[in-house]
CSV table of N, CA, C and O in Angstrom, one decimal:
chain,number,residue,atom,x,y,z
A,80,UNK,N,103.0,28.1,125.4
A,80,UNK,CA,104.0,27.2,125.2
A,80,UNK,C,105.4,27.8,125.1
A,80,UNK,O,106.3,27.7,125.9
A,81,UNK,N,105.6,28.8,123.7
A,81,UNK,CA,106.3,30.0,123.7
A,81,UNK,C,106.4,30.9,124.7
A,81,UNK,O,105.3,31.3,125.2
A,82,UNK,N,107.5,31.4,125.1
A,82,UNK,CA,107.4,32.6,126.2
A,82,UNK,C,108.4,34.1,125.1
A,82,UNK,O,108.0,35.3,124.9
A,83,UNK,N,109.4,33.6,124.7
A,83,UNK,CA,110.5,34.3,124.5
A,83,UNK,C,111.3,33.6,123.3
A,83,UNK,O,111.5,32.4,123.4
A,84,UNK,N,111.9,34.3,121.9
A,84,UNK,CA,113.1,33.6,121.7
A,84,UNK,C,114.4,33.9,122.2
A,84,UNK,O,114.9,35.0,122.4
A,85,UNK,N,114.9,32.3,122.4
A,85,UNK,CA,115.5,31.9,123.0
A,85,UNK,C,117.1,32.2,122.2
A,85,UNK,O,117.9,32.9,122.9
A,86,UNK,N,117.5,32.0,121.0
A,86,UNK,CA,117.9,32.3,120.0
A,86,UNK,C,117.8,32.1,118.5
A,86,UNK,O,117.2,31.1,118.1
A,87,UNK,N,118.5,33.0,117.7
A,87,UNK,CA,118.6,32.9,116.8
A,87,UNK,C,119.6,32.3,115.4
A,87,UNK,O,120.7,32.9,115.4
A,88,UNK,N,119.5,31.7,114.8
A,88,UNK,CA,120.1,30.8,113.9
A,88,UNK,C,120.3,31.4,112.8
A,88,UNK,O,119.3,31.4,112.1
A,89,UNK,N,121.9,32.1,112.3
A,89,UNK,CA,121.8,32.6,111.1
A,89,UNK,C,122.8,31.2,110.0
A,89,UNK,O,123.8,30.6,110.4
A,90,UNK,N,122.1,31.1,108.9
A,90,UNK,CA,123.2,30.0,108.3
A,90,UNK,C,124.3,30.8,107.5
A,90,UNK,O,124.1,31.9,106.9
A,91,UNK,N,125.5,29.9,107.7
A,91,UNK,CA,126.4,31.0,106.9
A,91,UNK,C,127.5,29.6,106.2
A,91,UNK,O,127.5,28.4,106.6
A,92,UNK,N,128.1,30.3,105.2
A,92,UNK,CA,129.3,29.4,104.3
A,92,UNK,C,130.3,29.3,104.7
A,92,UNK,O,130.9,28.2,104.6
A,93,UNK,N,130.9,30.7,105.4
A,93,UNK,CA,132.4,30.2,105.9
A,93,UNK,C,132.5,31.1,107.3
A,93,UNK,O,132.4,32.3,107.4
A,94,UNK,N,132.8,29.8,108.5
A,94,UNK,CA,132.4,30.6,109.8
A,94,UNK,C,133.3,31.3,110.2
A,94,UNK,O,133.0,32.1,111.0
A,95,UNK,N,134.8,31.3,109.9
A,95,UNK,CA,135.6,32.2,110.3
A,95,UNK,C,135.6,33.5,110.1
A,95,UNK,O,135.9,34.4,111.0
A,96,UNK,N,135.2,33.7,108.7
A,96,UNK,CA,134.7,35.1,107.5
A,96,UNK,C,133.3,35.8,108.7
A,96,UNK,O,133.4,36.9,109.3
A,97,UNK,N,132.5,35.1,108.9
A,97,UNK,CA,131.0,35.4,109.9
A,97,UNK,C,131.7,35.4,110.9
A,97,UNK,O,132.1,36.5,111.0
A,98,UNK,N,132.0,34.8,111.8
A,98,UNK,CA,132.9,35.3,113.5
A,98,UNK,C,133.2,36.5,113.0
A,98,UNK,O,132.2,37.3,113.1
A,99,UNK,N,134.1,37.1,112.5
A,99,UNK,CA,134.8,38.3,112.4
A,99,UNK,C,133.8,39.4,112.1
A,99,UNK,O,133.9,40.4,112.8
A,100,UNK,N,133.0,39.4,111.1
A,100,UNK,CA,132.2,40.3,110.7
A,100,UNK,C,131.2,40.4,111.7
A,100,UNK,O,131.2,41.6,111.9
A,101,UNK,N,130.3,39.6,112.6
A,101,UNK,CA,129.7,39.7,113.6
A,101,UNK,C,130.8,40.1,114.9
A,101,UNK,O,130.3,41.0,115.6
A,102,UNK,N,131.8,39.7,115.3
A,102,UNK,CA,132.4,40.1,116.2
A,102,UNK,C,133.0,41.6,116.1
A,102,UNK,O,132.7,42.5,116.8
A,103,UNK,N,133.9,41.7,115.0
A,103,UNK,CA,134.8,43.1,115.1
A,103,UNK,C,134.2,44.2,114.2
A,103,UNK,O,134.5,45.4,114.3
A,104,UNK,N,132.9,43.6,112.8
A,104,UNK,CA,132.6,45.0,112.6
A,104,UNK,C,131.0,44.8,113.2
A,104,UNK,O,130.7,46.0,113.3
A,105,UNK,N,130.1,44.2,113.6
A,105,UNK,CA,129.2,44.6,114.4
A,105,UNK,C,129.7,44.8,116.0
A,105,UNK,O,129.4,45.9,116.6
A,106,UNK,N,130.2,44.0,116.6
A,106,UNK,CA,130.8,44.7,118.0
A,106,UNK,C,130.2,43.5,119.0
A,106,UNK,O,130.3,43.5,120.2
A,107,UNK,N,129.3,42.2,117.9
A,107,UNK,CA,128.9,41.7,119.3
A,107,UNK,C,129.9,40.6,120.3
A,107,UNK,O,131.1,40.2,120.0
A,108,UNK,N,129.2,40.3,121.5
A,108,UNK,CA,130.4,38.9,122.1
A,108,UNK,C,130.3,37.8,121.9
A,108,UNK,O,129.2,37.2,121.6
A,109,UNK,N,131.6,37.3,121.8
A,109,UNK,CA,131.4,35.7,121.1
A,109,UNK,C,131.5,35.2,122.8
A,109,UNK,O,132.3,35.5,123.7
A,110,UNK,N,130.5,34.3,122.7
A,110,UNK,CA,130.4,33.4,123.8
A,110,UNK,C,131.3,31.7,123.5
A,110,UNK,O,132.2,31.1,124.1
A,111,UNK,N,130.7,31.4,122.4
A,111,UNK,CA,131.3,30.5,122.0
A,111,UNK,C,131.9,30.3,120.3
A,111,UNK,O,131.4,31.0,119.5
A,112,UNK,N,132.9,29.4,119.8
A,112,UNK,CA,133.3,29.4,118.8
A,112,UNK,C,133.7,28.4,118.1
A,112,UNK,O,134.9,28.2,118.4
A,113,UNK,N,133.4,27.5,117.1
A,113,UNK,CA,133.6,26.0,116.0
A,113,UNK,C,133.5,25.7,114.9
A,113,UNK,O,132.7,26.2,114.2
A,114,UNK,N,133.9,25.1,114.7
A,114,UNK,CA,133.9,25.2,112.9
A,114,UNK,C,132.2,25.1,112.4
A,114,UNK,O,131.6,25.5,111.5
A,115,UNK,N,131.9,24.4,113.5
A,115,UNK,CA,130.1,23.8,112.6
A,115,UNK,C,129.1,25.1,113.6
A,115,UNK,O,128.2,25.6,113.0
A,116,UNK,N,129.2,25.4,114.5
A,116,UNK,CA,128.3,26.1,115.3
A,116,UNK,C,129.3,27.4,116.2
A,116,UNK,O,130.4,27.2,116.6
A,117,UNK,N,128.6,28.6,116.4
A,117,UNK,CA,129.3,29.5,117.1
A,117,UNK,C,128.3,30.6,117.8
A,117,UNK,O,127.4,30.9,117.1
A,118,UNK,N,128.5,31.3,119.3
A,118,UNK,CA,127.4,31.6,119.6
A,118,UNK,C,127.6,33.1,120.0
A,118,UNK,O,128.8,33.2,120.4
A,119,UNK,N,127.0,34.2,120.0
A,119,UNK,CA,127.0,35.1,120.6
A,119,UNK,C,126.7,36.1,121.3
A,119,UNK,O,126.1,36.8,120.6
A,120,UNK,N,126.9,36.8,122.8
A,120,UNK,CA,125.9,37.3,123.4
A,120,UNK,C,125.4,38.2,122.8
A,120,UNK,O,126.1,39.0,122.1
A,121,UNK,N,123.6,38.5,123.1
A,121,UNK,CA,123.2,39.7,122.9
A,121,UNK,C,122.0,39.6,123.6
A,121,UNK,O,121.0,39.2,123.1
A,122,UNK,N,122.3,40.0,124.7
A,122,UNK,CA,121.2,40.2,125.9
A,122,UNK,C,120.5,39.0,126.3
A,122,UNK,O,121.2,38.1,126.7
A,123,UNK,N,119.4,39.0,126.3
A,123,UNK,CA,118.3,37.5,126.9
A,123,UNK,C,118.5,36.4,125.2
A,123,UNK,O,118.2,35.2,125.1
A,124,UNK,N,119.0,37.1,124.3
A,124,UNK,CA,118.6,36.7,122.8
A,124,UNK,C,119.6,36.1,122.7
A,124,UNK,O,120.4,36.7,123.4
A,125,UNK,N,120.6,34.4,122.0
A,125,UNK,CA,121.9,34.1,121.8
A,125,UNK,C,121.5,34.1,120.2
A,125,UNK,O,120.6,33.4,119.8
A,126,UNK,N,122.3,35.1,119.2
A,126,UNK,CA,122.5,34.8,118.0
A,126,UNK,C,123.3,33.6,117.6
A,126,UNK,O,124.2,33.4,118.4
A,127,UNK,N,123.2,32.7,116.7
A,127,UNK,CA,124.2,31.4,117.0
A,127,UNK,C,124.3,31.6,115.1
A,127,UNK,O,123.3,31.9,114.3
A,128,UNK,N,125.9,31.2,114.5
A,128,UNK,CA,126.3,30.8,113.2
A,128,UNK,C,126.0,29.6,113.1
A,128,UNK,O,126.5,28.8,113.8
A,129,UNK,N,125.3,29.2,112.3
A,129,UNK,CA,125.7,27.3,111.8
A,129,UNK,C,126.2,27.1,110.3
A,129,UNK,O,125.6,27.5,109.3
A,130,UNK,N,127.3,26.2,110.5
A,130,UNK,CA,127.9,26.0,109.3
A,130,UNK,C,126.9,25.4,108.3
A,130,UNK,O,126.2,24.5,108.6
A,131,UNK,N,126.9,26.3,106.8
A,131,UNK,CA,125.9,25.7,105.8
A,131,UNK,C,126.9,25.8,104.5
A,131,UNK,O,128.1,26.1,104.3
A,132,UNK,N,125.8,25.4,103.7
A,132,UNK,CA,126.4,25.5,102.4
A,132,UNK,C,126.3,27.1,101.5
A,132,UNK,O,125.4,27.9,101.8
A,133,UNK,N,127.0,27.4,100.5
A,133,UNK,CA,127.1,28.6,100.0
A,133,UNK,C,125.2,29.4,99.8
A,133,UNK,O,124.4,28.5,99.6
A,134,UNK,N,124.8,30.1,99.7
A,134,UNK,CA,123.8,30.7,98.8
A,134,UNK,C,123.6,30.5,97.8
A,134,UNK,O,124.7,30.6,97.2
A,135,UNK,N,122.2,30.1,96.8
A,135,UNK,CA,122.7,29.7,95.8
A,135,UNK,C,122.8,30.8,94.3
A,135,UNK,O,122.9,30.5,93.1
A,136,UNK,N,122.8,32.0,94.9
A,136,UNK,CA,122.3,33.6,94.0
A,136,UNK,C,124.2,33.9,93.9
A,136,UNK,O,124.8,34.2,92.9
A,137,UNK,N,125.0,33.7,95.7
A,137,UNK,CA,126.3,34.0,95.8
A,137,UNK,C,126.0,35.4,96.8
A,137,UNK,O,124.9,35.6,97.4
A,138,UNK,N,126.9,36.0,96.8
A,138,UNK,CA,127.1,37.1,98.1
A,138,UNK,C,125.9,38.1,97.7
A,138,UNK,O,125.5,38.4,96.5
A,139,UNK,N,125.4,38.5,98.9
A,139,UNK,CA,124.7,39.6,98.3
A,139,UNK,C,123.1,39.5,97.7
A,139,UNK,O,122.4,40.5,97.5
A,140,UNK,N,122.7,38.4,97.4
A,140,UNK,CA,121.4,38.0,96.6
A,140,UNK,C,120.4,38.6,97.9
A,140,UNK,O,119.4,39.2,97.4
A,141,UNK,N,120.3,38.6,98.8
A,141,UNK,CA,119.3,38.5,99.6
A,141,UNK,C,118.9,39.6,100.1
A,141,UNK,O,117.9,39.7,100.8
A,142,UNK,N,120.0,40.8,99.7
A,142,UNK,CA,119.4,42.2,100.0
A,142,UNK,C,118.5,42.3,99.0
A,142,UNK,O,117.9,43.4,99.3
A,143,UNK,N,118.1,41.8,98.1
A,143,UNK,CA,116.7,42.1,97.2
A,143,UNK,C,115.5,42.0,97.8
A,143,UNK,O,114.6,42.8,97.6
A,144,UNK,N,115.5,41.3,98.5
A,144,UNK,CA,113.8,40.6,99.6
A,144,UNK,C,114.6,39.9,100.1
A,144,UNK,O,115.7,39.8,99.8
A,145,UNK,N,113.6,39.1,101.3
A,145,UNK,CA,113.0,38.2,101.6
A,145,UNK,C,113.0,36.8,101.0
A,145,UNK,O,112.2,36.7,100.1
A,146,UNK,N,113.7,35.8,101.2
A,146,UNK,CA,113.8,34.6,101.1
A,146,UNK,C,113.1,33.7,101.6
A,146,UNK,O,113.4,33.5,102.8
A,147,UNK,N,112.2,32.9,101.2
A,147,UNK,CA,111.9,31.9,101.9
A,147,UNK,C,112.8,30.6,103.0
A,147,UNK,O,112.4,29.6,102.4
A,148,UNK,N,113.2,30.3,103.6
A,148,UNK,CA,113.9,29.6,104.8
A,148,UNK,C,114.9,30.8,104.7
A,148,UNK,O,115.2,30.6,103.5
A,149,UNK,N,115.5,31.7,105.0
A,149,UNK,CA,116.9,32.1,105.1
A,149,UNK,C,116.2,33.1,106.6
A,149,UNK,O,115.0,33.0,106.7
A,150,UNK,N,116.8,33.5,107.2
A,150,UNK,CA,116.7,34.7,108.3
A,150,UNK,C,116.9,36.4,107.7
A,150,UNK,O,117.4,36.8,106.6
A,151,UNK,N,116.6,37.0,108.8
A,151,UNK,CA,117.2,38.4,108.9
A,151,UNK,C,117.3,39.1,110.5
A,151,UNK,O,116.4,38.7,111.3
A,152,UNK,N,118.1,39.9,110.8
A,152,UNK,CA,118.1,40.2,112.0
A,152,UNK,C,117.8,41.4,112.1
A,152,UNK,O,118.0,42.1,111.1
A,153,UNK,N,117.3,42.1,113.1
A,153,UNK,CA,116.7,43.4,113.6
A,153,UNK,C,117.6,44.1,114.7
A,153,UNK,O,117.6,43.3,115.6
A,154,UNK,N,118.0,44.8,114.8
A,154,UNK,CA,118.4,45.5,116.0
A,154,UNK,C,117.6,47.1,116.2
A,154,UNK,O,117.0,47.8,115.4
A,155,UNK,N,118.0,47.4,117.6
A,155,UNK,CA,117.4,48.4,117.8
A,155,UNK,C,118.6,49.8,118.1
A,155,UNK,O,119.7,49.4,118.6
A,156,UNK,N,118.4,51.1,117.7
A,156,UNK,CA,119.7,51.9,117.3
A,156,UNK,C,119.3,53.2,118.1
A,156,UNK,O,118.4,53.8,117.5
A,157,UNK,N,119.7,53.7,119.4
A,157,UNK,CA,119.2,54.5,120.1
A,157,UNK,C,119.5,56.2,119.2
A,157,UNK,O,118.8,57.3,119.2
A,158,UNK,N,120.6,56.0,118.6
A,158,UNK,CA,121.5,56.8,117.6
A,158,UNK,C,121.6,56.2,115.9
A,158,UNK,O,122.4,55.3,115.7
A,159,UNK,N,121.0,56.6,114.9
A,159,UNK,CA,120.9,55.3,114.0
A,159,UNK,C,122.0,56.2,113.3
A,159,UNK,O,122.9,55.4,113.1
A,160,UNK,N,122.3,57.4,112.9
A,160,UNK,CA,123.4,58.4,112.6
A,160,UNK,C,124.6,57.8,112.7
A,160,UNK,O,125.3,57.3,111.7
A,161,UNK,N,125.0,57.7,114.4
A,161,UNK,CA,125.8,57.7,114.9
A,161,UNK,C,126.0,55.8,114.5
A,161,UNK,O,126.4,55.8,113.4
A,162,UNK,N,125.9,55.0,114.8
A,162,UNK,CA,125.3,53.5,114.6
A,162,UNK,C,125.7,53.3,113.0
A,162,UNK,O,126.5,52.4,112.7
A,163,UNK,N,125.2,54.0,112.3
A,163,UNK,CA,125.2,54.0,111.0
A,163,UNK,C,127.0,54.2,110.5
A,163,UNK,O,127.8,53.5,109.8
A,164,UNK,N,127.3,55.5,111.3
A,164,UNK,CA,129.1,55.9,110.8
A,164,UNK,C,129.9,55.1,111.5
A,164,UNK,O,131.0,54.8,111.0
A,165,UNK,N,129.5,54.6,112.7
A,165,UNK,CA,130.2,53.6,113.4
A,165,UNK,C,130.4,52.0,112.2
A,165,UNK,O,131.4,51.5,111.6
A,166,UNK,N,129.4,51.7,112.3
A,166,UNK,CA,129.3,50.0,111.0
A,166,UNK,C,129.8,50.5,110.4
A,166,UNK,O,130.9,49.9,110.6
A,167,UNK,N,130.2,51.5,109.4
A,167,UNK,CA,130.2,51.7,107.9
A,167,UNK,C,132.1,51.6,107.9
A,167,UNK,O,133.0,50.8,107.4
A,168,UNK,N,132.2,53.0,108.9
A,168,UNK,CA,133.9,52.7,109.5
A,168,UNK,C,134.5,51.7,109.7
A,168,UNK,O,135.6,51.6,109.2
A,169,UNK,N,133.8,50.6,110.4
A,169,UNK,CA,134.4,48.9,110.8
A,169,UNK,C,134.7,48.1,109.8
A,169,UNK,O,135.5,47.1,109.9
A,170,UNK,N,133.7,48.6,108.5
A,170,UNK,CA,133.4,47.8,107.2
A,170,UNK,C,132.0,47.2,106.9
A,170,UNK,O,131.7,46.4,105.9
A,171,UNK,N,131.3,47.6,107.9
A,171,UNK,CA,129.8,47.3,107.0
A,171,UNK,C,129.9,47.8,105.7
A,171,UNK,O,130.5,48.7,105.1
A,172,UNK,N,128.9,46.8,105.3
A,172,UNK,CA,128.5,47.4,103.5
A,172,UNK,C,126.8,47.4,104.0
A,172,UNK,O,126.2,46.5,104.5
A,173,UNK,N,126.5,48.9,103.4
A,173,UNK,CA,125.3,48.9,104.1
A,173,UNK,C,124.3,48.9,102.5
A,173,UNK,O,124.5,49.6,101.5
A,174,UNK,N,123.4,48.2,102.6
A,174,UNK,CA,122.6,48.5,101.0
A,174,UNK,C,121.4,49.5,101.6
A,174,UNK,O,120.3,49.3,101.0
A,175,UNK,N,121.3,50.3,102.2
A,175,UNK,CA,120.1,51.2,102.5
A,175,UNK,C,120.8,52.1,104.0
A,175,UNK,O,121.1,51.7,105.1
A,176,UNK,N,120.8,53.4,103.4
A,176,UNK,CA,121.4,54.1,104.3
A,176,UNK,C,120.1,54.8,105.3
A,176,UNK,O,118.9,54.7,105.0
A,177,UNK,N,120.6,55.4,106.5
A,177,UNK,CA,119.5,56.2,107.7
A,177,UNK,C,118.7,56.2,106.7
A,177,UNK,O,119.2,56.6,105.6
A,178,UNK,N,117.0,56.0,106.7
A,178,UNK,CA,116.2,56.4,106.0
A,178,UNK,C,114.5,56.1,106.6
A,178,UNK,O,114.1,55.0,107.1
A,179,UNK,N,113.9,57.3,106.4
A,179,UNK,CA,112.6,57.3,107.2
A,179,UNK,C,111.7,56.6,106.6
A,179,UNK,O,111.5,56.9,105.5
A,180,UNK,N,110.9,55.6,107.3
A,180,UNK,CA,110.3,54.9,106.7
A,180,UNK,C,108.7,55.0,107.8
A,180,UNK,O,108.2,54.3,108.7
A,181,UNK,N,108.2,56.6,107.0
A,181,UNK,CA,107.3,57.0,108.4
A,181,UNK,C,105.6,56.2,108.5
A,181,UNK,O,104.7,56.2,109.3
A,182,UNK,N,105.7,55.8,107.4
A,182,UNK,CA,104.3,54.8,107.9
A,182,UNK,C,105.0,53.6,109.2
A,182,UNK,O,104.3,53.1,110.1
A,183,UNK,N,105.6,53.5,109.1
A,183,UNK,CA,106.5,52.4,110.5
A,183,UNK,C,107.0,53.3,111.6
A,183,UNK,O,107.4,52.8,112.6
A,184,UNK,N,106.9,54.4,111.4
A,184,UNK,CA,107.1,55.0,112.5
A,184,UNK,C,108.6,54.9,113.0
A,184,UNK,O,108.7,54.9,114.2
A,185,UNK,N,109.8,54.8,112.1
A,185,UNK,CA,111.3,54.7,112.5
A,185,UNK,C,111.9,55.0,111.2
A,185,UNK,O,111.4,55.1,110.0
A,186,UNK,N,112.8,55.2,111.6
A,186,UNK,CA,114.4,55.6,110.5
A,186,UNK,C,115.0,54.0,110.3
A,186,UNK,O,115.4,53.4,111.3
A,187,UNK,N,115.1,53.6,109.2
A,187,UNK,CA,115.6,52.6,108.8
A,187,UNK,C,117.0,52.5,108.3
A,187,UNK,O,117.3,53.4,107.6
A,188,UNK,N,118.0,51.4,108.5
A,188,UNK,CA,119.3,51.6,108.0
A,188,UNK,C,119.7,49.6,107.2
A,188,UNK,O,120.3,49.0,108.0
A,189,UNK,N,119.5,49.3,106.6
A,189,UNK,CA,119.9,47.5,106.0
A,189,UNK,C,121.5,47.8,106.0
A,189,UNK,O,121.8,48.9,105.5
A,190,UNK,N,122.7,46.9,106.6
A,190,UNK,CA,123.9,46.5,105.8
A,190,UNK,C,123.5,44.7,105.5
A,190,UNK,O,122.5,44.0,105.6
A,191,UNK,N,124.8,44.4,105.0
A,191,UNK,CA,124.3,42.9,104.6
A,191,UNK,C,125.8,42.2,105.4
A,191,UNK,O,126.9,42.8,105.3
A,192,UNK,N,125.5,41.3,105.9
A,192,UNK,CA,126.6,40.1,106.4
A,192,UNK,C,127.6,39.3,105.4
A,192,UNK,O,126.7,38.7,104.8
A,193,UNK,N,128.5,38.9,104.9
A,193,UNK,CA,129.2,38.3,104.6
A,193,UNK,C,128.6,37.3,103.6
A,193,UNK,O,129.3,37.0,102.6
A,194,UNK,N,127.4,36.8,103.7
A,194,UNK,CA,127.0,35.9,103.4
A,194,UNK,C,125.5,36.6,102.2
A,194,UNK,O,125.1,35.9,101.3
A,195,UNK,N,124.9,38.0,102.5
A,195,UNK,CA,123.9,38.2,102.1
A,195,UNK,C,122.8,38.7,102.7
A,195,UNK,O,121.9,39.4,102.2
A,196,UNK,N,122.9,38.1,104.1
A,196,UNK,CA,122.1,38.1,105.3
A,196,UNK,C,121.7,39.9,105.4
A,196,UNK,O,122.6,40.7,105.6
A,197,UNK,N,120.2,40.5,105.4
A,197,UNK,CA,120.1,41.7,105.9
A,197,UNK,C,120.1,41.6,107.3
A,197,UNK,O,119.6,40.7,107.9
A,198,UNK,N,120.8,42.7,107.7
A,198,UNK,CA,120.5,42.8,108.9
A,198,UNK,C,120.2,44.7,109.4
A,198,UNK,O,120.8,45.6,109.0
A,199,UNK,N,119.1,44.6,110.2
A,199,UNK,CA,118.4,46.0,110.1
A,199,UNK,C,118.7,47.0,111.7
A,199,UNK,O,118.5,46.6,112.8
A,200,UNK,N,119.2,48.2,111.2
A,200,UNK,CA,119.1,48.9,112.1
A,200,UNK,C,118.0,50.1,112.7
A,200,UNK,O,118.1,51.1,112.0
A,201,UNK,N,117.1,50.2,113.6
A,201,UNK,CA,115.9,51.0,113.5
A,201,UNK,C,115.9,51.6,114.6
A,201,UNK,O,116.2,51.1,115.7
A,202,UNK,N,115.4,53.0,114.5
A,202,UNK,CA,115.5,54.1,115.5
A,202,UNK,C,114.0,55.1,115.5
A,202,UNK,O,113.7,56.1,114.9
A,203,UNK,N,113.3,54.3,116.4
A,203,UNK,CA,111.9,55.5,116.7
A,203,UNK,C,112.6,56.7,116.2
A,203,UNK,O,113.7,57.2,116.3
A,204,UNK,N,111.4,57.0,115.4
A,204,UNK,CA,111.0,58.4,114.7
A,204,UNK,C,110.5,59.2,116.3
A,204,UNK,O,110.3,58.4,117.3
A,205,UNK,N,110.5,61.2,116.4
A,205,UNK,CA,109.6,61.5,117.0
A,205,UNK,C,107.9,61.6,116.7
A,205,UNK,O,107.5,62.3,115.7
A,206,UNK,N,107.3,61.0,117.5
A,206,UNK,CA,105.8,61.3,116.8
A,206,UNK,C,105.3,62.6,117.5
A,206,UNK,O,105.4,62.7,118.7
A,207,UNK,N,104.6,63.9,116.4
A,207,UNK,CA,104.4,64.9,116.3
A,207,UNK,C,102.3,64.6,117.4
A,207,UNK,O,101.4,63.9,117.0
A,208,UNK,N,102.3,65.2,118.3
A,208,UNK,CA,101.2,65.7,118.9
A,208,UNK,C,100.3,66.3,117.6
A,208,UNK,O,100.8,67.2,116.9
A,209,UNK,N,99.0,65.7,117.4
A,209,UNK,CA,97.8,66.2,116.6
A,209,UNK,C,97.1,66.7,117.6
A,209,UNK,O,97.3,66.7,118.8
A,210,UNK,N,96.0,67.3,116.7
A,210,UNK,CA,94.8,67.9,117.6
A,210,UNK,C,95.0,69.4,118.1
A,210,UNK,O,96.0,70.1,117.8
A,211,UNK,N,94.2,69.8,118.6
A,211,UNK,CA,94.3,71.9,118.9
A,211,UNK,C,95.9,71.7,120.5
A,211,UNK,O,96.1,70.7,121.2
A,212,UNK,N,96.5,72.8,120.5
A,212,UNK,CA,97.1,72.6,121.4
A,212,UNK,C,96.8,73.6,123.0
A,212,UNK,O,97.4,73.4,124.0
């Protein structure tokens, strides 16, 4: 029935604060832009803002875990080093710096969105050849 998602739905409190932070310090394209909904490209995937109400913890609560109804986003970081000094420069606030998380087999990086929102940067590890050589 599913093939693909289509997009993604992050809720946020104030959409002009989230345009900017998604647009000029992550780097993505804004396709579209409104006080209630706003959209932006990123490949076959459209991230989309919808206007909500505040968090009820306030900025920040959601880098602890996992919330039940809230989102998180994933990206993929061909450079997570470089990716890492780039965000950080722009104004990411990152709560978990480049860090190997080798049972997952990648280097892991969290900053958080405006709102609380993790959003993750991940860069394959090299996997080491076992066995006699």
């Amino acid at each position: 029935m599913f093939s693909k998602v289509d997009y993604v739905m992050v809720n946020v409190s104030d959409m002009g604060r989230s345009v900017t932070f998604y647009r000029d310090i992550l780097g993505l394209r804004l396709k579209f832009e409104s006080p209630g909904w706003s959209e932006f490209e990123t490949g076959a995937t459209t991230l989309a803002l919808h206007a909500a109400g505040s968090a009820a913890g306030g900025e920040g609560t959601a880098a602890a875990g996992p919330i039940a109804g809230t989102c998180s986003l994933g990206f993929s970081a061909q450079n997570l080093n470089n990716t890492y000094a780039e965000l950080r420069e722009r104004g990411a606030r990152f709560v978990m710096p480049p860090t190997e998380q080798a049972n997952e087999g990648i280097r892991l990086a969290v900053c958080i969105d405006p709102d609380g929102l993790p959003i993750s940067f991940a860069e394959p590890m090299a996997r080491e050849a076992t066995g006699p050589a």
